[in-house]
Short mmCIF file of C-alpha atoms in Angstrom, two decimals:
data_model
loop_
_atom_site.label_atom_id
_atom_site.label_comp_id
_atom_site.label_asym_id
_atom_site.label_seq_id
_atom_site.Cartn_x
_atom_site.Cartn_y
_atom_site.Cartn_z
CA UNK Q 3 35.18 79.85 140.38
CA UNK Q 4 37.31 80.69 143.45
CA UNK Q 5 39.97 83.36 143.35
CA UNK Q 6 42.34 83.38 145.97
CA UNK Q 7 43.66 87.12 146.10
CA UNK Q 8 47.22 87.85 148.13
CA UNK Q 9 48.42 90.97 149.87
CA UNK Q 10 51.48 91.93 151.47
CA UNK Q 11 55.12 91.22 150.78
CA UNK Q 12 57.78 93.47 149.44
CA UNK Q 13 61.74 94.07 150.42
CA UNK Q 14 62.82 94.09 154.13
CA UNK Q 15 66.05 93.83 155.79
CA UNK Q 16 67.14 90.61 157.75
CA UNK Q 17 65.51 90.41 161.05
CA UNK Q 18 62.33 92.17 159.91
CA UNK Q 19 58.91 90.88 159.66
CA UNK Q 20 56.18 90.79 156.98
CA UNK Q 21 52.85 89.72 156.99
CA UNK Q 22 51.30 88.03 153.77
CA UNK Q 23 47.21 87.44 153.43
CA UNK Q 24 44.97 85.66 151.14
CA UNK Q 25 41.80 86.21 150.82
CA UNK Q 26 39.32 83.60 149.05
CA UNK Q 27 36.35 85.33 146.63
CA UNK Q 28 33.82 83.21 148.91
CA UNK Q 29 33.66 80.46 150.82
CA UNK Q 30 34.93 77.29 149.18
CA UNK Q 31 33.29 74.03 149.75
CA UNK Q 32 34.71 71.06 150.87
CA UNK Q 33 37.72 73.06 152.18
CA UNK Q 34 40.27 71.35 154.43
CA UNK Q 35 43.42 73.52 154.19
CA UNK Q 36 44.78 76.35 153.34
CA UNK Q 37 48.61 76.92 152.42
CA UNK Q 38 51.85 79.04 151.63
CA UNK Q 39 54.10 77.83 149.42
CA UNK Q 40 57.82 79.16 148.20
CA UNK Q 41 59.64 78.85 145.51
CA UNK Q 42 62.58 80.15 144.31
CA UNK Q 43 63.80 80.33 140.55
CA UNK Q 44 64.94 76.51 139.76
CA UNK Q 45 62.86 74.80 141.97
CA UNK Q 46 59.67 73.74 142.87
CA UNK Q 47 57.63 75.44 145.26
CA UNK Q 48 58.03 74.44 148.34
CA UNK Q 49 55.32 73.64 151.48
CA UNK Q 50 56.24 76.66 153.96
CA UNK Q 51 53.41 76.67 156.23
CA UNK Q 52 49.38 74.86 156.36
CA UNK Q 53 46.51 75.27 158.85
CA UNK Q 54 43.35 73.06 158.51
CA UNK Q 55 40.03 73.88 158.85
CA UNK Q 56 40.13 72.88 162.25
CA UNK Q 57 43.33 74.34 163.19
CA UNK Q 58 45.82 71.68 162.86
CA UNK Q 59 49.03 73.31 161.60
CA UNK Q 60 52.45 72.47 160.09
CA UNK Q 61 55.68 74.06 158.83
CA UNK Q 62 58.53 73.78 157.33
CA UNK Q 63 61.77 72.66 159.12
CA UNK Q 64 63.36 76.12 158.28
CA UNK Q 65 60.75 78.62 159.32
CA UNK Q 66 59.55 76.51 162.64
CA UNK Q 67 59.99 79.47 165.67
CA UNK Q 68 59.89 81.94 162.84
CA UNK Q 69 56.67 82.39 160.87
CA UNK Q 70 53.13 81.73 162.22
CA UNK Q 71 50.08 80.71 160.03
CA UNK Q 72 46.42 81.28 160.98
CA UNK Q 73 43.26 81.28 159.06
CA UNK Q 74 39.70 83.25 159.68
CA UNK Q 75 36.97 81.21 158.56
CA UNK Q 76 34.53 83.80 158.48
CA UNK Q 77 36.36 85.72 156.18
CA UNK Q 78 37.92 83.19 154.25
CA UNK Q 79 41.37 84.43 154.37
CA UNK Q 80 45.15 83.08 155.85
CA UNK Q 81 47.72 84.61 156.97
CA UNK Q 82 51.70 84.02 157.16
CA UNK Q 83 53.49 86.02 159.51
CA UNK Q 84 57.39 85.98 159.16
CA UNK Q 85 59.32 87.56 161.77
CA UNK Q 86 63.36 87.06 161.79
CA UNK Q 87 63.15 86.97 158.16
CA UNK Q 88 66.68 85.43 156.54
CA UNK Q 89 67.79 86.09 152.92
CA UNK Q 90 67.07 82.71 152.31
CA UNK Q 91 63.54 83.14 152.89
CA UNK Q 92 63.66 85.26 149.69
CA UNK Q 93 61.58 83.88 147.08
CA UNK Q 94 57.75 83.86 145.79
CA UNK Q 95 54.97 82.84 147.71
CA UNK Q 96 52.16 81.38 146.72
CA UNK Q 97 48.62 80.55 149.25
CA UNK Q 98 46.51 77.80 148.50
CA UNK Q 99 43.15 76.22 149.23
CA UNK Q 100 41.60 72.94 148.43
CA UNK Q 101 38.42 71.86 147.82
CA UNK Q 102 36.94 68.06 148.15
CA UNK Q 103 33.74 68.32 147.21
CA UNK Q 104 30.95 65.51 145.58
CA UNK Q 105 33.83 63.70 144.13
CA UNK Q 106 36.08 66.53 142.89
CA UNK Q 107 39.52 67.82 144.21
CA UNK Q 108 40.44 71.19 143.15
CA UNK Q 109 43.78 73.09 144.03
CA UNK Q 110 43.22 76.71 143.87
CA UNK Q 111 46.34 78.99 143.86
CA UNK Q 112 47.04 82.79 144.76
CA UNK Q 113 48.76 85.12 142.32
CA UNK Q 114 52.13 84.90 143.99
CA UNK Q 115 53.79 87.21 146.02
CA UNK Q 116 57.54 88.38 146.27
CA UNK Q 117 59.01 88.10 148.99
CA UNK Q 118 63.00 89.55 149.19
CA UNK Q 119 65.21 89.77 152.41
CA UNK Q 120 68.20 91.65 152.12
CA UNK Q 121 71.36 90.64 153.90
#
């Protein structure tokens, strides 16, 4: 079973930055992306940032120019960095990793992370 372990996060001012990682217990098969989700309390988490295994990203509308996602495939970990962090950035983050492997698709998730920007 894969554990995907997150670090980072914590209370900053608006305008800061903070760097999130997630590191993966071991390699996971079949992998194609890796993730960071938000959500905030009400809603569904929401896609912030992805990165393939071949680096093909994407992000959200609202953090484009902001936050940067890359991945090390040695070490099995990704990382969001958020610079010119807004208040309504605030919220939990979650990574994630899937797996596609000999006819099985499994969504692993991180333990979530809080994330809170003060105005």
């Amino acid at each position: 079973q894969v554990q995907l372990v997150q670090s980072g996060g914590g209370l900053v001012q608006a305008g800061g930055s903070l760097r999130l990682s997630c590191a993966a217990s071991r390699s996971i098969l079949g992998n194609r992306a890796m993730a960071w989700y938000r959500q905030t309390p009400g809603n569904l988490r929401e896609l912030v940032a992805s990165v393939t295994v071949d680096g093909n990203i994407d992000f959200a509308e609202s953090v484009k120019g902001r936050f940067t996602i890359s991945r090390d495939n040695v070490k099995n970990t990704v990382y969001l960095q958020m610079n010119s962090l807004k208040p309504e950035d605030t919220g939990v983050y979650y990574c994630n990793a899937d797996s596609s492997y000999r006819g099985s698709y499994v969504l692993y998730w991180g333990q979530g992370t809080q994330v809170t920007v003060s105005s």
